Amino acid sequence: MPKPVPLPRLASVPPADPPYDERDGGGHVTRPGTYGALALAPVPRRTGTPTDERRLRGLGQALAEILAGRRPPETVQDRLTERAYRELVRAGKMIDTERPPLTGLPHVQRPRDGVIEMCLLVHCGPRSRVLAVRLERQGVQWLVTEFETA
């Protein structure tokens, strides 16, 4: 029986280079703003609570169902500004689908205090769509001021 060949000892690996990102005084990573360049935008960290994301997803789901003609727009009228509600009613059925649409998790950005922008992937058959929604705080209530789908 052949004798096993001894394996060479592995040399210790030096530590990796330190991260090349900027850190503020509290140790948090600061990133340059990339708004307007979606392909280059950093993946947002989940800063909201799961309840907030669930509510945002529920609102996006309701808007997707309205745009698919499966829910009356009156059901979300109190969550939209007057102008956004008129646009929603005027838009009518924009998503053509044979089955009810299903939204994915929202990707949320907070460009400034009192503003939330989110986009959701809407699964509606062989071709998915994207729904973008902007909410602004008006008093103690968050209202949809803009929406767009493609």
PDB file of N, CA and C in Angstrom, residues 19-108:
ATOM      1  N   PRO A  19     -11.773  48.623   4.208  1.00  0.00           N
ATOM      2  CA  PRO A  19     -12.770  49.085   3.241  1.00  0.00           C
ATOM      3  C   PRO A  19     -12.409  50.474   2.717  1.00  0.00           C
ATOM      4  N   TYR A  20     -12.754  50.706   1.473  1.00  0.00           N
ATOM      5  CA  TYR A  20     -12.417  51.962   0.820  1.00  0.00           C
ATOM      6  C   TYR A  20     -13.557  52.971   0.875  1.00  0.00           C
ATOM      7  N   ASP A  21     -14.484  52.792   1.796  1.00  0.00           N
ATOM      8  CA  ASP A  21     -15.585  53.739   1.875  1.00  0.00           C
ATOM      9  C   ASP A  21     -15.303  54.771   2.956  1.00  0.00           C
ATOM     10  N   GLU A  22     -15.969  55.860   2.836  1.00  0.00           N
ATOM     11  CA  GLU A  22     -15.825  56.938   3.807  1.00  0.00           C
ATOM     12  C   GLU A  22     -16.691  56.629   5.017  1.00  0.00           C
ATOM     13  N   ARG A  23     -16.205  56.936   6.187  1.00  0.00           N
ATOM     14  CA  ARG A  23     -16.989  56.731   7.401  1.00  0.00           C
ATOM     15  C   ARG A  23     -17.097  58.064   8.134  1.00  0.00           C
ATOM     16  N   ASP A  24     -18.294  58.298   8.655  1.00  0.00           N
ATOM     17  CA  ASP A  24     -18.461  59.524   9.423  1.00  0.00           C
ATOM     18  C   ASP A  24     -17.961  59.295  10.847  1.00  0.00           C
ATOM     19  N   GLY A  25     -18.111  60.262  11.707  1.00  0.00           N
ATOM     20  CA  GLY A  25     -17.596  60.166  13.074  1.00  0.00           C
ATOM     21  C   GLY A  25     -18.207  59.028  13.869  1.00  0.00           C
ATOM     22  N   GLY A  26     -19.442  58.600  13.536  1.00  0.00           N
ATOM     23  CA  GLY A  26     -20.099  57.534  14.286  1.00  0.00           C
ATOM     24  C   GLY A  26     -19.805  56.151  13.746  1.00  0.00           C
ATOM     25  N   GLY A  27     -18.936  56.044  12.740  1.00  0.00           N
ATOM     26  CA  GLY A  27     -18.597  54.749  12.172  1.00  0.00           C
ATOM     27  C   GLY A  27     -19.552  54.280  11.082  1.00  0.00           C
ATOM     28  N   HIS A  28     -20.511  55.137  10.698  1.00  0.00           N
ATOM     29  CA  HIS A  28     -21.450  54.770   9.651  1.00  0.00           C
ATOM     30  C   HIS A  28     -20.856  55.076   8.285  1.00  0.00           C
ATOM     31  N   VAL A  29     -21.167  54.229   7.329  1.00  0.00           N
ATOM     32  CA  VAL A  29     -20.676  54.423   5.969  1.00  0.00           C
ATOM     33  C   VAL A  29     -21.473  55.540   5.311  1.00  0.00           C
ATOM     34  N   THR A  30     -20.780  56.480   4.707  1.00  0.00           N
ATOM     35  CA  THR A  30     -21.447  57.533   3.950  1.00  0.00           C
ATOM     36  C   THR A  30     -21.260  57.225   2.480  1.00  0.00           C
ATOM     37  N   ARG A  31     -22.318  57.360   1.726  1.00  0.00           N
ATOM     38  CA  ARG A  31     -22.269  57.062   0.298  1.00  0.00           C
ATOM     39  C   ARG A  31     -22.685  58.301  -0.469  1.00  0.00           C
ATOM     40  N   PRO A  32     -22.121  58.487  -1.649  1.00  0.00           N
ATOM     41  CA  PRO A  32     -22.558  59.625  -2.457  1.00  0.00           C
ATOM     42  C   PRO A  32     -23.973  59.388  -2.966  1.00  0.00           C
ATOM     43  N   GLY A  33     -24.734  60.452  -3.121  1.00  0.00           N
ATOM     44  CA  GLY A  33     -26.084  60.332  -3.647  1.00  0.00           C
ATOM     45  C   GLY A  33     -26.064  59.937  -5.107  1.00  0.00           C
ATOM     46  N   THR A  34     -26.932  59.044  -5.482  1.00  0.00           N
ATOM     47  CA  THR A  34     -27.002  58.602  -6.879  1.00  0.00           C
ATOM     48  C   THR A  34     -28.422  58.708  -7.401  1.00  0.00           C
ATOM     49  N   TYR A  35     -29.199  59.626  -6.859  1.00  0.00           N
ATOM     50  CA  TYR A  35     -30.574  59.751  -7.304  1.00  0.00           C
ATOM     51  C   TYR A  35     -30.604  60.149  -8.772  1.00  0.00           C
ATOM     52  N   GLY A  36     -31.534  59.533  -9.495  1.00  0.00           N
ATOM     53  CA  GLY A  36     -31.647  59.795 -10.920  1.00  0.00           C
ATOM     54  C   GLY A  36     -30.861  58.804 -11.752  1.00  0.00           C
ATOM     55  N   ALA A  37     -30.102  57.931 -11.135  1.00  0.00           N
ATOM     56  CA  ALA A  37     -29.338  56.920 -11.848  1.00  0.00           C
ATOM     57  C   ALA A  37     -29.658  55.575 -11.216  1.00  0.00           C
ATOM     58  N   LEU A  38     -30.827  55.028 -11.528  1.00  0.00           N
ATOM     59  CA  LEU A  38     -31.299  53.830 -10.857  1.00  0.00           C
ATOM     60  C   LEU A  38     -30.336  52.657 -10.975  1.00  0.00           C
ATOM     61  N   ALA A  39     -29.691  52.502 -12.126  1.00  0.00           N
ATOM     62  CA  ALA A  39     -28.798  51.367 -12.297  1.00  0.00           C
ATOM     63  C   ALA A  39     -27.596  51.470 -11.370  1.00  0.00           C
ATOM     64  N   LEU A  40     -27.260  52.662 -10.943  1.00  0.00           N
ATOM     65  CA  LEU A  40     -26.099  52.858 -10.090  1.00  0.00           C
ATOM     66  C   LEU A  40     -26.466  53.113  -8.638  1.00  0.00           C
ATOM     67  N   ALA A  41     -27.758  53.181  -8.352  1.00  0.00           N
ATOM     68  CA  ALA A  41     -28.183  53.500  -6.992  1.00  0.00           C
ATOM     69  C   ALA A  41     -27.814  52.368  -6.048  1.00  0.00           C
ATOM     70  N   PRO A  42     -27.364  52.698  -4.852  1.00  0.00           N
ATOM     71  CA  PRO A  42     -27.037  51.637  -3.896  1.00  0.00           C
ATOM     72  C   PRO A  42     -28.304  50.918  -3.453  1.00  0.00           C
ATOM     73  N   VAL A  43     -28.152  49.662  -3.110  1.00  0.00           N
ATOM     74  CA  VAL A  43     -29.286  48.903  -2.598  1.00  0.00           C
ATOM     75  C   VAL A  43     -29.645  49.473  -1.235  1.00  0.00           C
ATOM     76  N   PRO A  44     -30.886  49.907  -1.065  1.00  0.00           N
ATOM     77  CA  PRO A  44     -31.241  50.539   0.206  1.00  0.00           C
ATOM     78  C   PRO A  44     -31.207  49.528   1.344  1.00  0.00           C
ATOM     79  N   ARG A  45     -30.694  49.974   2.470  1.00  0.00           N
ATOM     80  CA  ARG A  45     -30.735  49.141   3.664  1.00  0.00           C
ATOM     81  C   ARG A  45     -32.124  49.211   4.243  1.00  0.00           C
ATOM     82  N   ARG A  46     -32.555  48.149   4.849  1.00  0.00           N
ATOM     83  CA  ARG A  46     -33.881  48.125   5.462  1.00  0.00           C
ATOM     84  C   ARG A  46     -33.823  48.908   6.761  1.00  0.00           C
ATOM     85  N   THR A  47     -34.342  50.137   6.684  1.00  0.00           N
ATOM     86  CA  THR A  47     -34.312  50.993   7.865  1.00  0.00           C
ATOM     87  C   THR A  47     -35.663  51.043   8.553  1.00  0.00           C
ATOM     88  N   GLY A  48     -36.722  50.743   7.812  1.00  0.00           N
ATOM     89  CA  GLY A  48     -38.044  50.788   8.412  1.00  0.00           C
ATOM     90  C   GLY A  48     -38.349  49.500   9.151  1.00  0.00           C
ATOM     91  N   THR A  49     -39.414  49.536   9.904  1.00  0.00           N
ATOM     92  CA  THR A  49     -39.829  48.332  10.613  1.00  0.00           C
ATOM     93  C   THR A  49     -40.584  47.439   9.642  1.00  0.00           C
ATOM     94  N   PRO A  50     -40.681  46.135   9.926  1.00  0.00           N
ATOM     95  CA  PRO A  50     -41.450  45.254   9.045  1.00  0.00           C
ATOM     96  C   PRO A  50     -42.896  45.705   8.898  1.00  0.00           C
ATOM     97  N   THR A  51     -43.465  46.308   9.939  1.00  0.00           N
ATOM     98  CA  THR A  51     -44.840  46.797   9.851  1.00  0.00           C
ATOM     99  C   THR A  51     -44.946  47.901   8.808  1.00  0.00           C
ATOM    100  N   ASP A  52     -43.977  48.830   8.797  1.00  0.00           N
ATOM    101  CA  ASP A  52     -43.995  49.906   7.802  1.00  0.00           C
ATOM    102  C   ASP A  52     -43.903  49.339   6.395  1.00  0.00           C
ATOM    103  N   GLU A  53     -42.997  48.397   6.181  1.00  0.00           N
ATOM    104  CA  GLU A  53     -42.850  47.806   4.853  1.00  0.00           C
ATOM    105  C   GLU A  53     -44.100  47.036   4.456  1.00  0.00           C
ATOM    106  N   ARG A  54     -44.734  46.382   5.404  1.00  0.00           N
ATOM    107  CA  ARG A  54     -45.966  45.644   5.114  1.00  0.00           C
ATOM    108  C   ARG A  54     -47.069  46.610   4.690  1.00  0.00           C
ATOM    109  N   ARG A  55     -47.155  47.751   5.378  1.00  0.00           N
ATOM    110  CA  ARG A  55     -48.175  48.751   5.014  1.00  0.00           C
ATOM    111  C   ARG A  55     -47.890  49.349   3.643  1.00  0.00           C
ATOM    112  N   LEU A  56     -46.621  49.645   3.372  1.00  0.00           N
ATOM    113  CA  LEU A  56     -46.276  50.189   2.059  1.00  0.00           C
ATOM    114  C   LEU A  56     -46.568  49.172   0.967  1.00  0.00           C
ATOM    115  N   ARG A  57     -46.252  47.919   1.230  1.00  0.00           N
ATOM    116  CA  ARG A  57     -46.549  46.876   0.239  1.00  0.00           C
ATOM    117  C   ARG A  57     -48.051  46.751   0.038  1.00  0.00           C
ATOM    118  N   GLY A  58     -48.820  46.834   1.125  1.00  0.00           N
ATOM    119  CA  GLY A  58     -50.275  46.765   1.009  1.00  0.00           C
ATOM    120  C   GLY A  58     -50.841  47.902   0.174  1.00  0.00           C
ATOM    121  N   LEU A  59     -50.298  49.096   0.356  1.00  0.00           N
ATOM    122  CA  LEU A  59     -50.727  50.237  -0.454  1.00  0.00           C
ATOM    123  C   LEU A  59     -50.358  50.018  -1.918  1.00  0.00           C
ATOM    124  N   GLY A  60     -49.139  49.544  -2.167  1.00  0.00           N
ATOM    125  CA  GLY A  60     -48.723  49.241  -3.546  1.00  0.00           C
ATOM    126  C   GLY A  60     -49.580  48.157  -4.165  1.00  0.00           C
ATOM    127  N   GLN A  61     -49.936  47.141  -3.376  1.00  0.00           N
ATOM    128  CA  GLN A  61     -50.802  46.066  -3.862  1.00  0.00           C
ATOM    129  C   GLN A  61     -52.166  46.625  -4.265  1.00  0.00           C
ATOM    130  N   ALA A  62     -52.720  47.498  -3.429  1.00  0.00           N
ATOM    131  CA  ALA A  62     -54.018  48.097  -3.730  1.00  0.00           C
ATOM    132  C   ALA A  62     -53.953  48.937  -5.008  1.00  0.00           C
ATOM    133  N   LEU A  63     -52.889  49.728  -5.156  1.00  0.00           N
ATOM    134  CA  LEU A  63     -52.739  50.533  -6.379  1.00  0.00           C
ATOM    135  C   LEU A  63     -52.601  49.638  -7.603  1.00  0.00           C
ATOM    136  N   ALA A  64     -51.841  48.546  -7.490  1.00  0.00           N
ATOM    137  CA  ALA A  64     -51.682  47.626  -8.620  1.00  0.00           C
ATOM    138  C   ALA A  64     -53.018  46.989  -9.002  1.00  0.00           C
ATOM    139  N   GLU A  65     -53.807  46.629  -8.003  1.00  0.00           N
ATOM    140  CA  GLU A  65     -55.123  46.039  -8.283  1.00  0.00           C
ATOM    141  C   GLU A  65     -56.044  47.044  -8.959  1.00  0.00           C
ATOM    142  N   ILE A  66     -55.960  48.306  -8.555  1.00  0.00           N
ATOM    143  CA  ILE A  66     -56.774  49.343  -9.202  1.00  0.00           C
ATOM    144  C   ILE A  66     -56.331  49.522 -10.643  1.00  0.00           C
ATOM    145  N   LEU A  67     -55.021  49.579 -10.871  1.00  0.00           N
ATOM    146  CA  LEU A  67     -54.504  49.762 -12.226  1.00  0.00           C
ATOM    147  C   LEU A  67     -54.744  48.543 -13.109  1.00  0.00           C
ATOM    148  N   ALA A  68     -55.051  47.399 -12.497  1.00  0.00           N
ATOM    149  CA  ALA A  68     -55.391  46.199 -13.254  1.00  0.00           C
ATOM    150  C   ALA A  68     -56.901  46.055 -13.432  1.00  0.00           C
ATOM    151  N   GLY A  69     -57.667  47.000 -12.871  1.00  0.00           N
ATOM    152  CA  GLY A  69     -59.123  46.969 -13.014  1.00  0.00           C
ATOM    153  C   GLY A  69     -59.803  45.969 -12.102  1.00  0.00           C
ATOM    154  N   ARG A  70     -59.147  45.541 -11.036  1.00  0.00           N
ATOM    155  CA  ARG A  70     -59.711  44.542 -10.130  1.00  0.00           C
ATOM    156  C   ARG A  70     -60.179  45.126  -8.804  1.00  0.00           C
ATOM    157  N   ARG A  71     -60.064  46.429  -8.625  1.00  0.00           N
ATOM    158  CA  ARG A  71     -60.484  47.084  -7.384  1.00  0.00           C
ATOM    159  C   ARG A  71     -60.927  48.488  -7.738  1.00  0.00           C
ATOM    160  N   PRO A  72     -61.991  48.993  -7.115  1.00  0.00           N
ATOM    161  CA  PRO A  72     -62.420  50.364  -7.396  1.00  0.00           C
ATOM    162  C   PRO A  72     -61.466  51.373  -6.757  1.00  0.00           C
ATOM    163  N   PRO A  73     -61.190  52.480  -7.430  1.00  0.00           N
ATOM    164  CA  PRO A  73     -60.252  53.470  -6.891  1.00  0.00           C
ATOM    165  C   PRO A  73     -60.731  54.121  -5.599  1.00  0.00           C
ATOM    166  N   GLU A  74     -62.025  54.105  -5.320  1.00  0.00           N
ATOM    167  CA  GLU A  74     -62.538  54.729  -4.106  1.00  0.00           C
ATOM    168  C   GLU A  74     -61.969  54.098  -2.835  1.00  0.00           C
ATOM    169  N   THR A  75     -61.487  52.863  -2.937  1.00  0.00           N
ATOM    170  CA  THR A  75     -60.982  52.171  -1.752  1.00  0.00           C
ATOM    171  C   THR A  75     -59.711  52.797  -1.191  1.00  0.00           C
ATOM    172  N   VAL A  76     -58.996  53.566  -1.996  1.00  0.00           N
ATOM    173  CA  VAL A  76     -57.760  54.208  -1.518  1.00  0.00           C
ATOM    174  C   VAL A  76     -57.823  55.721  -1.617  1.00  0.00           C
ATOM    175  N   GLN A  77     -59.001  56.267  -1.843  1.00  0.00           N
ATOM    176  CA  GLN A  77     -59.138  57.704  -2.049  1.00  0.00           C
ATOM    177  C   GLN A  77     -58.583  58.503  -0.885  1.00  0.00           C
ATOM    178  N   ASP A  78     -58.726  58.022   0.335  1.00  0.00           N
ATOM    179  CA  ASP A  78     -58.236  58.766   1.494  1.00  0.00           C
ATOM    180  C   ASP A  78     -56.723  58.666   1.666  1.00  0.00           C
ATOM    181  N   ARG A  79     -56.054  57.877   0.851  1.00  0.00           N
ATOM    182  CA  ARG A  79     -54.593  57.730   0.919  1.00  0.00           C
ATOM    183  C   ARG A  79     -53.870  58.514  -0.182  1.00  0.00           C
ATOM    184  N   LEU A  80     -54.633  59.217  -1.031  1.00  0.00           N
ATOM    185  CA  LEU A  80     -54.060  59.969  -2.139  1.00  0.00           C
ATOM    186  C   LEU A  80     -54.458  61.437  -2.039  1.00  0.00           C
ATOM    187  N   THR A  81     -53.592  62.313  -2.564  1.00  0.00           N
ATOM    188  CA  THR A  81     -53.979  63.709  -2.694  1.00  0.00           C
ATOM    189  C   THR A  81     -55.065  63.801  -3.758  1.00  0.00           C
ATOM    190  N   GLU A  82     -55.764  64.919  -3.813  1.00  0.00           N
ATOM    191  CA  GLU A  82     -56.832  65.070  -4.807  1.00  0.00           C
ATOM    192  C   GLU A  82     -56.297  64.912  -6.227  1.00  0.00           C
ATOM    193  N   ARG A  83     -55.150  65.528  -6.498  1.00  0.00           N
ATOM    194  CA  ARG A  83     -54.564  65.455  -7.841  1.00  0.00           C
ATOM    195  C   ARG A  83     -54.162  64.025  -8.194  1.00  0.00           C
ATOM    196  N   ALA A  84     -53.539  63.324  -7.243  1.00  0.00           N
ATOM    197  CA  ALA A  84     -53.117  61.942  -7.500  1.00  0.00           C
ATOM    198  C   ALA A  84     -54.341  61.044  -7.694  1.00  0.00           C
ATOM    199  N   TYR A  85     -55.401  61.296  -6.952  1.00  0.00           N
ATOM    200  CA  TYR A  85     -56.611  60.488  -7.106  1.00  0.00           C
ATOM    201  C   TYR A  85     -57.241  60.720  -8.477  1.00  0.00           C
ATOM    202  N   ARG A  86     -57.293  61.987  -8.924  1.00  0.00           N
ATOM    203  CA  ARG A  86     -57.813  62.269 -10.273  1.00  0.00           C
ATOM    204  C   ARG A  86     -56.989  61.553 -11.333  1.00  0.00           C
ATOM    205  N   GLU A  87     -55.651  61.555 -11.172  1.00  0.00           N
ATOM    206  CA  GLU A  87     -54.775  60.852 -12.123  1.00  0.00           C
ATOM    207  C   GLU A  87     -55.050  59.354 -12.121  1.00  0.00           C
ATOM    208  N   LEU A  88     -55.282  58.792 -10.937  1.00  0.00           N
ATOM    209  CA  LEU A  88     -55.549  57.364 -10.825  1.00  0.00           C
ATOM    210  C   LEU A  88     -56.852  57.003 -11.529  1.00  0.00           C
ATOM    211  N   VAL A  89     -57.881  57.808 -11.318  1.00  0.00           N
ATOM    212  CA  VAL A  89     -59.172  57.555 -11.964  1.00  0.00           C
ATOM    213  C   VAL A  89     -59.039  57.728 -13.470  1.00  0.00           C
ATOM    214  N   ARG A  90     -58.319  58.758 -13.897  1.00  0.00           N
ATOM    215  CA  ARG A  90     -58.139  59.009 -15.330  1.00  0.00           C
ATOM    216  C   ARG A  90     -57.307  57.918 -15.994  1.00  0.00           C
ATOM    217  N   ALA A  91     -56.340  57.365 -15.262  1.00  0.00           N
ATOM    218  CA  ALA A  91     -55.476  56.327 -15.831  1.00  0.00           C
ATOM    219  C   ALA A  91     -56.272  55.077 -16.167  1.00  0.00           C
ATOM    220  N   GLY A  92     -57.241  54.746 -15.327  1.00  0.00           N
ATOM    221  CA  GLY A  92     -58.052  53.563 -15.596  1.00  0.00           C
ATOM    222  C   GLY A  92     -57.224  52.288 -15.544  1.00  0.00           C
ATOM    223  N   LYS A  93     -57.565  51.348 -16.424  1.00  0.00           N
ATOM    224  CA  LYS A  93     -56.876  50.056 -16.449  1.00  0.00           C
ATOM    225  C   LYS A  93     -55.601  50.176 -17.284  1.00  0.00           C
ATOM    226  N   MET A  94     -54.479  50.153 -16.595  1.00  0.00           N
ATOM    227  CA  MET A  94     -53.179  50.271 -17.277  1.00  0.00           C
ATOM    228  C   MET A  94     -52.422  48.953 -17.309  1.00  0.00           C
ATOM    229  N   ILE A  95     -52.748  48.049 -16.395  1.00  0.00           N
ATOM    230  CA  ILE A  95     -52.058  46.764 -16.314  1.00  0.00           C
ATOM    231  C   ILE A  95     -52.999  45.697 -16.849  1.00  0.00           C
ATOM    232  N   ASP A  96     -52.625  45.104 -17.974  1.00  0.00           N
ATOM    233  CA  ASP A  96     -53.434  44.062 -18.594  1.00  0.00           C
ATOM    234  C   ASP A  96     -52.951  42.712 -18.079  1.00  0.00           C
ATOM    235  N   THR A  97     -53.810  42.028 -17.355  1.00  0.00           N
ATOM    236  CA  THR A  97     -53.440  40.747 -16.765  1.00  0.00           C
ATOM    237  C   THR A  97     -54.662  39.846 -16.641  1.00  0.00           C
ATOM    238  N   GLU A  98     -54.431  38.553 -16.760  1.00  0.00           N
ATOM    239  CA  GLU A  98     -55.521  37.590 -16.624  1.00  0.00           C
ATOM    240  C   GLU A  98     -55.725  37.166 -15.176  1.00  0.00           C
ATOM    241  N   ARG A  99     -54.715  37.348 -14.342  1.00  0.00           N
ATOM    242  CA  ARG A  99     -54.814  36.946 -12.938  1.00  0.00           C
ATOM    243  C   ARG A  99     -54.566  38.175 -12.063  1.00  0.00           C
ATOM    244  N   PRO A 100     -54.911  38.105 -10.801  1.00  0.00           N
ATOM    245  CA  PRO A 100     -54.677  39.255  -9.923  1.00  0.00           C
ATOM    246  C   PRO A 100     -53.179  39.568  -9.822  1.00  0.00           C
ATOM    247  N   PRO A 101     -52.816  40.831  -9.835  1.00  0.00           N
ATOM    248  CA  PRO A 101     -51.396  41.190  -9.696  1.00  0.00           C
ATOM    249  C   PRO A 101     -50.910  40.914  -8.278  1.00  0.00           C
ATOM    250  N   LEU A 102     -49.627  40.636  -8.162  1.00  0.00           N
ATOM    251  CA  LEU A 102     -49.013  40.390  -6.862  1.00  0.00           C
ATOM    252  C   LEU A 102     -47.745  41.226  -6.782  1.00  0.00           C
ATOM    253  N   THR A 103     -47.645  42.061  -5.761  1.00  0.00           N
ATOM    254  CA  THR A 103     -46.473  42.930  -5.627  1.00  0.00           C
ATOM    255  C   THR A 103     -45.401  42.274  -4.777  1.00  0.00           C
ATOM    256  N   GLY A 104     -44.160  42.610  -5.093  1.00  0.00           N
ATOM    257  CA  GLY A 104     -43.028  42.140  -4.310  1.00  0.00           C
ATOM    258  C   GLY A 104     -42.749  43.114  -3.170  1.00  0.00           C
ATOM    259  N   LEU A 105     -41.632  42.897  -2.502  1.00  0.00           N
ATOM    260  CA  LEU A 105     -41.245  43.789  -1.413  1.00  0.00           C
ATOM    261  C   LEU A 105     -40.903  45.172  -1.952  1.00  0.00           C
ATOM    262  N   PRO A 106     -41.277  46.221  -1.245  1.00  0.00           N
ATOM    263  CA  PRO A 106     -40.975  47.572  -1.726  1.00  0.00           C
ATOM    264  C   PRO A 106     -39.505  47.917  -1.529  1.00  0.00           C
ATOM    265  N   HIS A 107     -38.960  48.626  -2.481  1.00  0.00           N
ATOM    266  CA  HIS A 107     -37.618  49.212  -2.358  1.00  0.00           C
ATOM    267  C   HIS A 107     -37.860  50.674  -1.994  1.00  0.00           C
ATOM    268  N   VAL A 108     -37.466  51.047  -0.800  1.00  0.00           N
ATOM    269  CA  VAL A 108     -37.840  52.345  -0.235  1.00  0.00           C
ATOM    270  C   VAL A 108     -36.636  53.274  -0.183  1.00  0.00           C
TER     271      VAL A 108
END
